[in-house]
Short mmCIF file of C-alpha atoms in Angstrom, two decimals:
data_model
loop_
_atom_site.label_atom_id
_atom_site.label_comp_id
_atom_site.label_asym_id
_atom_site.label_seq_id
_atom_site.Cartn_x
_atom_site.Cartn_y
_atom_site.Cartn_z
CA UNK A 1 -50.54 150.16 -97.63
CA UNK A 2 -47.62 147.90 -96.69
CA UNK A 3 -44.92 149.44 -94.50
CA UNK A 4 -41.30 148.60 -95.35
CA UNK A 5 -38.11 148.87 -93.31
CA UNK A 6 -34.68 148.49 -94.90
CA UNK A 7 -31.31 148.17 -93.16
CA UNK A 8 -28.11 148.51 -95.17
CA UNK A 9 -24.76 146.95 -94.32
CA UNK A 10 -21.62 147.94 -96.21
CA UNK A 11 -20.44 150.43 -98.79
CA UNK A 12 -21.84 153.27 -100.88
CA UNK A 13 -22.84 150.78 -103.56
CA UNK A 14 -25.12 149.06 -101.07
CA UNK A 15 -26.53 152.41 -99.94
CA UNK A 16 -27.20 153.26 -103.57
CA UNK A 17 -28.89 149.90 -104.16
CA UNK A 18 -31.07 150.39 -101.08
CA UNK A 19 -32.28 153.74 -102.40
CA UNK A 20 -33.23 152.06 -105.67
CA UNK A 21 -35.11 149.31 -103.84
CA UNK A 22 -37.07 151.89 -101.86
CA UNK A 23 -37.89 153.86 -104.99
CA UNK A 24 -39.31 150.80 -106.72
CA UNK A 25 -41.29 149.69 -103.67
CA UNK A 26 -42.72 153.14 -103.02
CA UNK A 27 -43.50 154.22 -106.59
CA UNK A 28 -44.55 150.93 -108.19
CA UNK A 29 -45.97 149.03 -105.21
CA UNK A 30 -46.93 152.00 -102.99
CA UNK A 31 -45.10 150.68 -99.93
CA UNK A 32 -44.32 153.25 -97.26
CA UNK A 33 -40.88 153.40 -95.63
CA UNK A 34 -40.72 153.39 -91.82
CA UNK A 35 -37.71 154.05 -89.57
CA UNK A 36 -38.54 151.43 -86.90
CA UNK A 37 -38.48 147.76 -87.94
CA UNK A 38 -41.04 146.88 -85.28
CA UNK A 39 -43.67 148.87 -87.23
CA UNK A 40 -42.93 147.26 -90.62
CA UNK A 41 -44.79 144.62 -92.60
CA UNK A 42 -41.81 144.06 -94.93
CA UNK A 43 -38.24 143.92 -93.54
CA UNK A 44 -35.27 144.03 -95.92
CA UNK A 45 -31.61 143.48 -95.01
CA UNK A 46 -29.20 144.58 -97.75
CA UNK A 47 -25.95 142.80 -96.91
CA UNK A 48 -22.24 143.24 -97.58
CA UNK A 49 -19.72 140.41 -97.97
CA UNK A 50 -16.58 142.55 -97.75
CA UNK A 51 -16.85 143.63 -94.12
CA UNK A 52 -15.46 141.49 -91.32
CA UNK A 53 -17.78 139.22 -89.32
CA UNK A 54 -20.71 139.94 -91.64
CA UNK A 55 -22.34 136.59 -90.78
CA UNK A 56 -22.49 137.52 -87.08
CA UNK A 57 -24.00 140.94 -87.87
CA UNK A 58 -26.57 139.37 -90.15
CA UNK A 59 -27.55 136.69 -87.63
CA UNK A 60 -27.87 139.31 -84.88
CA UNK A 61 -30.15 141.55 -86.94
CA UNK A 62 -32.27 138.77 -88.38
CA UNK A 63 -32.62 137.22 -84.93
CA UNK A 64 -34.47 140.35 -83.78
CA UNK A 65 -36.67 140.23 -86.84
CA UNK A 66 -37.49 136.56 -86.30
CA UNK A 67 -38.68 137.37 -82.78
CA UNK A 68 -41.00 139.98 -84.26
CA UNK A 69 -42.52 137.46 -86.64
CA UNK A 70 -43.57 135.38 -83.64
CA UNK A 71 -46.03 138.17 -82.79
CA UNK A 72 -47.46 138.99 -86.24
CA UNK A 73 -47.27 138.22 -89.95
CA UNK A 74 -44.26 139.89 -91.61
CA UNK A 75 -42.10 139.24 -94.68
CA UNK A 76 -38.32 138.99 -94.17
CA UNK A 77 -36.10 139.67 -97.18
CA UNK A 78 -32.31 139.41 -97.48
CA UNK A 79 -30.30 140.70 -100.41
CA UNK A 80 -27.02 142.18 -101.52
CA UNK A 81 -23.50 140.80 -101.81
CA UNK A 82 -23.53 138.31 -98.94
CA UNK A 83 -26.83 136.86 -100.14
CA UNK A 84 -25.41 136.44 -103.64
CA UNK A 85 -22.09 134.89 -102.59
CA UNK A 86 -23.42 132.53 -99.91
CA UNK A 87 -27.12 131.85 -100.41
CA UNK A 88 -26.81 128.43 -98.73
CA UNK A 89 -25.89 130.18 -95.47
CA UNK A 90 -29.38 131.70 -95.38
CA UNK A 91 -31.26 128.72 -96.75
CA UNK A 92 -29.73 126.24 -94.30
CA UNK A 93 -29.11 128.32 -91.18
CA UNK A 94 -31.87 130.94 -91.38
CA UNK A 95 -34.82 129.03 -92.77
CA UNK A 96 -37.33 131.67 -91.64
CA UNK A 97 -36.23 134.04 -94.46
CA UNK A 98 -38.88 134.47 -97.16
CA UNK A 99 -37.11 136.31 -100.01
CA UNK A 100 -33.43 136.18 -101.09
CA UNK A 101 -32.18 138.46 -103.88
CA UNK A 102 -28.86 139.59 -105.32
CA UNK A 103 -27.48 143.03 -106.30
CA UNK A 104 -28.58 142.60 -109.93
CA UNK A 105 -32.11 141.38 -109.12
CA UNK A 106 -33.09 144.09 -106.62
CA UNK A 107 -35.60 145.61 -109.08
CA UNK A 108 -37.63 142.40 -108.69
CA UNK A 109 -37.96 142.59 -104.90
CA UNK A 110 -41.54 143.88 -105.04
CA UNK A 111 -42.60 141.08 -107.39
CA UNK A 112 -40.75 138.54 -105.25
CA UNK A 113 -42.56 139.75 -102.13
CA UNK A 114 -45.90 139.40 -103.92
CA UNK A 115 -44.95 135.89 -105.06
CA UNK A 116 -44.12 134.89 -101.50
CA UNK A 117 -47.41 136.29 -100.20
CA UNK A 118 -49.25 134.18 -102.79
CA UNK A 119 -47.30 130.94 -102.33
CA UNK A 120 -45.85 131.23 -98.81
CA UNK A 121 -42.70 129.57 -100.14
CA UNK A 122 -39.12 130.86 -100.27
CA UNK A 123 -38.51 133.06 -103.34
CA UNK A 124 -34.90 133.15 -104.58
CA UNK A 125 -33.26 135.21 -107.36
CA UNK A 126 -29.55 136.05 -107.13
CA UNK A 127 -28.78 136.41 -110.86
CA UNK A 128 -25.62 138.41 -111.57
CA UNK A 129 -25.31 138.57 -115.35
CA UNK A 130 -26.90 141.89 -116.29
CA UNK A 131 -27.81 145.40 -115.13
CA UNK A 132 -31.49 145.31 -116.04
CA UNK A 133 -32.27 146.89 -112.66
CA UNK A 134 -31.49 150.30 -114.14
CA UNK A 135 -34.17 149.83 -116.83
CA UNK A 136 -36.75 149.60 -114.06
CA UNK A 137 -35.36 152.13 -111.65
CA UNK A 138 -34.61 155.17 -113.78
CA UNK A 139 -38.21 156.34 -114.37
CA UNK A 140 -38.92 155.92 -110.66
CA UNK A 141 -35.83 157.71 -109.48
CA UNK A 142 -36.21 160.88 -107.45
CA UNK A 143 -33.62 162.76 -105.42
CA UNK A 144 -33.65 165.86 -103.27
CA UNK A 145 -30.17 165.99 -101.73
CA UNK A 146 -27.35 168.14 -103.08
CA UNK A 147 -24.94 165.21 -103.34
CA UNK A 148 -25.91 161.99 -105.08
CA UNK A 149 -24.28 158.71 -106.04
CA UNK A 150 -24.62 157.27 -109.55
CA UNK A 151 -23.61 153.66 -110.19
CA UNK A 152 -21.86 153.22 -113.55
CA UNK A 153 -20.75 149.57 -113.35
CA UNK A 154 -20.71 146.50 -111.15
CA UNK A 155 -18.49 143.53 -110.54
CA UNK A 156 -14.76 143.01 -110.97
CA UNK A 157 -12.56 140.86 -113.21
CA UNK A 158 -9.26 141.36 -111.38
CA UNK A 159 -9.69 138.59 -108.76
CA UNK A 160 -7.32 139.99 -106.14
CA UNK A 161 -6.62 137.00 -103.92
CA UNK A 162 -8.36 138.42 -100.82
CA UNK A 163 -11.45 139.91 -102.49
CA UNK A 164 -14.96 138.43 -102.53
CA UNK A 165 -16.43 141.01 -104.96
CA UNK A 166 -16.10 138.87 -108.14
CA UNK A 167 -18.11 136.18 -106.36
CA UNK A 168 -20.74 138.50 -104.87
CA UNK A 169 -21.19 141.16 -107.60
CA UNK A 170 -20.03 138.96 -110.48
CA UNK A 171 -17.97 139.87 -113.52
CA UNK A 172 -17.60 143.45 -114.67
CA UNK A 173 -20.72 144.84 -116.31
CA UNK A 174 -20.79 148.47 -117.44
CA UNK A 175 -23.99 150.47 -117.46
CA UNK A 176 -24.91 152.14 -120.74
CA UNK A 177 -23.48 155.59 -121.40
CA UNK A 178 -26.92 157.05 -122.21
CA UNK A 179 -28.46 155.66 -119.03
CA UNK A 180 -25.75 157.23 -116.86
CA UNK A 181 -25.99 160.64 -118.54
CA UNK A 182 -29.79 160.60 -118.36
CA UNK A 183 -29.73 159.92 -114.63
CA UNK A 184 -27.21 162.71 -114.06
CA UNK A 185 -29.40 165.19 -115.94
CA UNK A 186 -32.39 164.13 -113.84
CA UNK A 187 -30.41 164.66 -110.65
CA UNK A 188 -29.26 168.11 -111.76
CA UNK A 189 -32.86 169.09 -112.47
CA UNK A 190 -33.69 167.96 -108.91
CA UNK A 191 -31.03 170.35 -107.57
CA UNK A 192 -28.08 167.99 -107.07
CA UNK A 193 -24.70 169.71 -107.29
CA UNK A 194 -22.26 166.88 -106.51
CA UNK A 195 -22.16 163.62 -108.48
CA UNK A 196 -20.32 160.62 -106.98
CA UNK A 197 -19.69 157.87 -109.54
CA UNK A 198 -19.63 154.34 -108.11
CA UNK A 199 -18.18 151.03 -109.24
CA UNK A 200 -16.15 148.22 -107.70
CA UNK A 201 -13.47 148.68 -110.38
CA UNK A 202 -14.61 151.94 -111.88
CA UNK A 203 -11.57 152.58 -114.06
CA UNK A 204 -12.44 149.52 -116.16
CA UNK A 205 -15.70 151.08 -117.33
CA UNK A 206 -16.32 150.54 -121.05
CA UNK A 207 -19.46 150.86 -123.14
CA UNK A 208 -20.04 150.72 -126.89
CA UNK A 209 -22.64 153.25 -128.06
CA UNK A 210 -24.87 153.03 -131.15
CA UNK A 211 -22.32 154.32 -133.67
CA UNK A 212 -19.75 151.74 -132.56
CA UNK A 213 -17.61 154.16 -130.55
CA UNK A 214 -16.10 152.64 -127.42
CA UNK A 215 -16.60 154.81 -124.34
CA UNK A 216 -13.99 154.35 -121.62
CA UNK A 217 -13.84 155.89 -118.13
CA UNK A 218 -11.72 158.87 -119.24
CA UNK A 219 -14.20 159.73 -122.01
CA UNK A 220 -17.14 159.36 -119.63
CA UNK A 221 -15.52 161.67 -117.05
CA UNK A 222 -14.64 164.21 -119.72
CA UNK A 223 -18.21 164.25 -120.99
CA UNK A 224 -19.70 164.59 -117.50
CA UNK A 225 -17.31 167.42 -116.60
CA UNK A 226 -18.75 169.50 -119.44
CA UNK A 227 -22.40 169.13 -118.40
CA UNK A 228 -23.71 172.52 -117.34
CA UNK A 229 -24.77 172.81 -113.71
CA UNK A 230 -22.47 170.25 -112.12
CA UNK A 231 -20.63 171.63 -109.12
CA UNK A 232 -18.34 168.70 -108.38
CA UNK A 233 -17.60 165.17 -109.61
CA UNK A 234 -16.11 162.40 -107.44
CA UNK A 235 -15.56 158.71 -108.08
CA UNK A 236 -14.69 155.53 -106.13
CA UNK A 237 -12.83 153.27 -106.39
CA UNK A 238 -9.97 153.11 -108.90
CA UNK A 239 -7.33 150.41 -109.31
CA UNK A 240 -3.88 152.04 -109.69
CA UNK A 241 -3.28 150.41 -113.08
CA UNK A 242 -6.44 152.05 -114.43
CA UNK A 243 -5.18 155.58 -113.79
CA UNK A 244 -4.12 156.25 -117.37
CA UNK A 245 -2.35 159.27 -118.84
CA UNK A 246 -5.57 160.13 -120.66
CA UNK A 247 -7.39 160.21 -117.33
CA UNK A 248 -4.77 162.62 -116.00
CA UNK A 249 -5.34 164.87 -119.03
CA UNK A 250 -9.07 164.93 -118.30
CA UNK A 251 -8.35 166.11 -114.75
CA UNK A 252 -6.15 168.88 -116.05
CA UNK A 253 -8.85 170.14 -118.41
CA UNK A 254 -11.51 170.81 -115.77
CA UNK A 255 -11.79 172.18 -112.22
CA UNK A 256 -15.08 170.37 -111.58
CA UNK A 257 -13.36 167.25 -110.22
CA UNK A 258 -12.83 166.67 -106.52
CA UNK A 259 -9.31 167.49 -105.39
CA UNK A 260 -9.23 164.14 -103.63
CA UNK A 261 -8.57 160.73 -105.19
CA UNK A 262 -8.90 157.35 -103.49
CA UNK A 263 -6.26 154.95 -104.83
CA UNK A 264 -5.95 151.62 -102.93
CA UNK A 265 -2.40 150.28 -102.51
CA UNK A 266 -3.15 147.51 -99.94
CA UNK A 267 0.53 146.93 -99.01
CA UNK A 268 3.97 148.51 -99.26
CA UNK A 269 5.69 145.16 -99.83
CA UNK A 270 6.13 143.68 -103.31
CA UNK A 271 6.04 140.14 -101.92
CA UNK A 272 2.66 140.76 -100.29
CA UNK A 273 1.33 142.55 -103.38
CA UNK A 274 2.27 139.45 -105.38
CA UNK A 275 0.42 137.21 -102.92
CA UNK A 276 -2.54 139.58 -103.16
CA UNK A 277 -2.38 139.34 -106.99
CA UNK A 278 -2.66 143.12 -107.27
CA UNK A 279 -0.82 143.25 -110.59
CA UNK A 280 1.39 146.22 -109.67
CA UNK A 281 4.59 146.73 -107.74
CA UNK A 282 5.31 149.37 -105.10
CA UNK A 283 7.36 151.30 -107.67
CA UNK A 284 4.45 151.18 -110.14
CA UNK A 285 2.20 152.65 -107.48
CA UNK A 286 4.68 155.39 -106.52
CA UNK A 287 5.04 156.44 -110.18
CA UNK A 288 1.26 156.68 -110.57
CA UNK A 289 0.98 158.52 -107.25
CA UNK A 290 3.56 161.09 -108.36
CA UNK A 291 1.75 161.67 -111.65
CA UNK A 292 -1.46 162.35 -109.73
CA UNK A 293 0.25 164.73 -107.31
CA UNK A 294 1.64 166.69 -110.26
CA UNK A 295 -1.87 167.58 -111.44
CA UNK A 296 -2.25 171.35 -111.31
CA UNK A 297 -3.76 172.63 -108.09
CA UNK A 298 -3.94 171.06 -104.62
CA UNK A 299 -4.88 167.37 -104.66
CA UNK A 300 -4.83 164.79 -101.87
CA UNK A 301 -4.65 161.00 -102.21
CA UNK A 302 -6.11 158.46 -99.79
CA UNK A 303 -5.74 154.71 -99.88
CA UNK A 304 -6.77 151.28 -98.53
CA UNK A 305 -4.32 149.03 -96.67
CA UNK A 306 -4.72 145.47 -95.41
CA UNK A 307 -2.60 144.47 -92.41
CA UNK A 308 -1.90 140.93 -91.30
CA UNK A 309 -2.25 139.36 -94.73
CA UNK A 310 -1.08 135.70 -94.61
CA UNK A 311 2.71 135.65 -94.77
CA UNK A 312 3.18 139.34 -93.91
CA UNK A 313 6.48 139.53 -92.02
CA UNK A 314 7.67 142.32 -89.75
CA UNK A 315 9.81 143.53 -92.65
CA UNK A 316 6.80 143.55 -95.00
CA UNK A 317 4.90 145.65 -92.51
CA UNK A 318 7.86 148.02 -92.04
CA UNK A 319 7.90 148.57 -95.81
CA UNK A 320 4.21 149.51 -95.65
CA UNK A 321 4.90 151.95 -92.82
CA UNK A 322 7.74 153.49 -94.85
CA UNK A 323 5.44 153.91 -97.86
CA UNK A 324 2.71 155.59 -95.79
CA UNK A 325 5.24 158.00 -94.30
CA UNK A 326 6.82 158.72 -97.68
CA UNK A 327 3.61 159.37 -99.62
CA UNK A 328 1.79 161.14 -96.76
CA UNK A 329 -1.63 159.74 -97.61
CA UNK A 330 -4.70 161.72 -96.65
CA UNK A 331 -7.65 160.18 -94.73
CA UNK A 332 -7.37 156.47 -95.48
CA UNK A 333 -8.73 153.08 -94.44
CA UNK A 334 -6.76 150.30 -92.79
CA UNK A 335 -8.31 146.85 -92.39
CA UNK A 336 -7.26 143.73 -90.55
CA UNK A 337 -7.17 140.81 -92.98
CA UNK A 338 -10.00 138.38 -92.55
CA UNK A 339 -10.56 135.22 -94.53
CA UNK A 340 -13.28 135.13 -97.21
CA UNK A 341 -14.47 131.78 -98.50
CA UNK A 342 -14.01 131.18 -102.27
CA UNK A 343 -11.08 133.61 -102.50
CA UNK A 344 -7.57 132.44 -103.39
CA UNK A 345 -6.19 133.80 -100.11
CA UNK A 346 -8.57 131.59 -98.14
CA UNK A 347 -6.19 128.71 -98.96
CA UNK A 348 -3.19 130.52 -97.49
CA UNK A 349 -2.12 129.84 -93.91
CA UNK A 350 -3.10 132.78 -91.70
CA UNK A 351 -0.06 132.65 -89.41
CA UNK A 352 -0.27 136.09 -87.77
CA UNK A 353 -1.80 136.53 -84.34
CA UNK A 354 -4.77 138.81 -83.93
CA UNK A 355 -2.86 140.85 -81.35
CA UNK A 356 -0.10 141.55 -83.86
CA UNK A 357 -2.69 142.49 -86.48
CA UNK A 358 -4.28 144.96 -84.06
CA UNK A 359 -0.89 146.45 -83.26
CA UNK A 360 -0.10 146.97 -86.93
CA UNK A 361 -3.53 148.49 -87.47
CA UNK A 362 -2.95 151.01 -84.69
CA UNK A 363 0.53 151.97 -85.91
CA UNK A 364 -0.74 152.79 -89.38
CA UNK A 365 -3.86 154.57 -88.14
CA UNK A 366 -1.73 156.82 -85.93
CA UNK A 367 0.48 157.82 -88.86
CA UNK A 368 -2.49 158.38 -91.17
CA UNK A 369 -4.25 160.45 -88.53
CA UNK A 370 -1.23 162.72 -88.24
CA UNK A 371 -1.02 163.01 -92.04
CA UNK A 372 -4.67 164.03 -92.35
CA UNK A 373 -4.38 166.43 -89.42
CA UNK A 374 -1.38 168.16 -90.98
CA UNK A 375 -3.11 168.46 -94.36
CA UNK A 376 -6.20 169.99 -92.77
CA UNK A 377 -4.13 172.38 -90.64
CA UNK A 378 -2.25 173.57 -93.71
CA UNK A 379 -5.53 174.74 -95.26
CA UNK A 380 -5.88 177.59 -92.74
CA UNK A 381 -5.44 180.83 -94.65
CA UNK A 382 -6.36 179.31 -98.01
CA UNK A 383 -9.45 179.93 -100.12
CA UNK A 384 -11.48 176.79 -100.79
CA UNK A 385 -14.29 175.98 -103.20
CA UNK A 386 -17.22 174.69 -101.14
CA UNK A 387 -20.57 173.05 -101.85
CA UNK A 388 -23.06 174.00 -99.13
CA UNK A 389 -24.69 170.84 -97.74
CA UNK A 390 -27.01 172.08 -95.03
CA UNK A 391 -28.00 174.85 -92.61
CA UNK A 392 -26.97 174.52 -88.98
CA UNK A 393 -28.20 176.55 -86.02
CA UNK A 394 -28.72 180.30 -86.32
CA UNK A 395 -27.01 181.68 -89.44
CA UNK A 396 -24.35 178.95 -89.77
CA UNK A 397 -23.94 176.56 -92.71
CA UNK A 398 -21.99 173.36 -93.32
CA UNK A 399 -20.19 172.69 -96.59
CA UNK A 400 -17.55 170.37 -98.04
CA UNK A 401 -14.33 171.42 -99.76
CA UNK A 402 -12.97 169.81 -102.91
CA UNK A 403 -10.67 167.66 -100.76
CA UNK A 404 -13.59 166.47 -98.61
CA UNK A 405 -13.15 168.69 -95.52
CA UNK A 406 -16.11 170.00 -93.52
CA UNK A 407 -16.31 173.79 -93.34
CA UNK A 408 -18.56 175.91 -91.14
CA UNK A 409 -19.29 179.53 -92.05
CA UNK A 410 -22.03 182.09 -91.51
CA UNK A 411 -24.44 183.95 -93.79
CA UNK A 412 -27.79 185.66 -93.44
CA UNK A 413 -28.88 184.24 -96.82
CA UNK A 414 -30.03 180.68 -97.49
CA UNK A 415 -27.05 179.19 -99.34
CA UNK A 416 -27.90 175.48 -99.18
CA UNK A 417 -26.98 173.90 -102.49
CA UNK A 418 -24.78 176.78 -103.61
CA UNK A 419 -21.19 176.48 -104.81
CA UNK A 420 -19.03 179.26 -103.39
CA UNK A 421 -15.57 180.16 -102.09
CA UNK A 422 -14.70 180.29 -98.39
CA UNK A 423 -11.52 181.62 -96.81
CA UNK A 424 -10.41 179.26 -94.05
CA UNK A 425 -9.65 181.11 -90.80
CA UNK A 426 -9.19 178.33 -88.23
CA UNK A 427 -9.21 174.59 -87.59
CA UNK A 428 -10.90 173.41 -84.37
CA UNK A 429 -12.08 169.91 -83.37
CA UNK A 430 -11.73 168.48 -86.89
CA UNK A 431 -13.81 171.27 -88.44
CA UNK A 432 -12.58 174.15 -90.55
CA UNK A 433 -14.15 177.54 -89.94
CA UNK A 434 -14.12 180.43 -92.35
CA UNK A 435 -15.98 183.25 -94.05
CA UNK A 436 -17.36 183.69 -97.53
CA UNK A 437 -14.66 185.00 -99.86
CA UNK A 438 -15.81 187.71 -102.26
#
């Protein structure tokens, strides 16, 4: 029995893909997963092209693996977004790699490994034109956690000037409606309570079913919300222009959706948004934000922001600060701009010092931290719907609220996997504490 080790760099999509790879390798090829790469016969690095300095992280990890291969026969595989967008980097600079695959060809990794073992030559497949991987993975899929991700589409057609996704994941491809629903039913049978829908540009989901009806993201969400047994539905990530009025109506019709929405803005300056080719203005974003906040019940909004984009002036940054203060975003992500080859922005002059970028990053993070702290503090005294994730020491349990806060409470019964209500009594060290509300 071959032993396989997999390391994942990047986002939830990559984590999801890694779980599919492991399912195929374990169920179809009978490989056994190990937690220490030094014990593995097959080593797989699932890469990300969005994160900063990914090439350095990849070289560092693969350097350790190459040292291991000096002592015994192993197979080194690299896949994911970085492999798809820059295969020549691996072929020319890391010639000891044996298998290179892309996000859409991960279901073939086992076959590719076998081909390499037979030929002892590099095996390469980075196709990005279909989602056939789900045809192979579904029957092998098994899940035991109470929260699970489900990928509904890949790729992006928006081509924001800074983003590498269209070059690494390809054009938008939506998974079939029936395939998504079937996987969700399987997960519910396995005991999953929380479904997290994934896609690089998830609001653009569209699928035509057998009778010719076009299924969009709002329809898909509405259908999922009515499936019996689901405790909570989340999704990431949505472009602001895809948050339609129909989508808002779907939210109003069901309480199964997370009371937290991630809506990337990237900048508070119209001039920078134009350079980023985001397709919306600051006013467009504010109008959409206000519509979301008017949804019945408590709902928080988080965002993504890039600082130090080429051409960002002090005034541009001040406008972003003003927007963050005005909208009071919840837990959010701020990134320092870094150049990505093939993107439009890679041709722009990066005229901002790294020290200034770090300063801007810290300013925004401080404001966002205070926002999130205030939101969490305000929850003391409220009653929150909670999905119980796991048991802690003694009789204590850990759960997550609808707006993604961790809650600790006690019970003498085993409540793992249950959906219940907890009254929040205090907030200490970033955790909420409460008691079951009857």
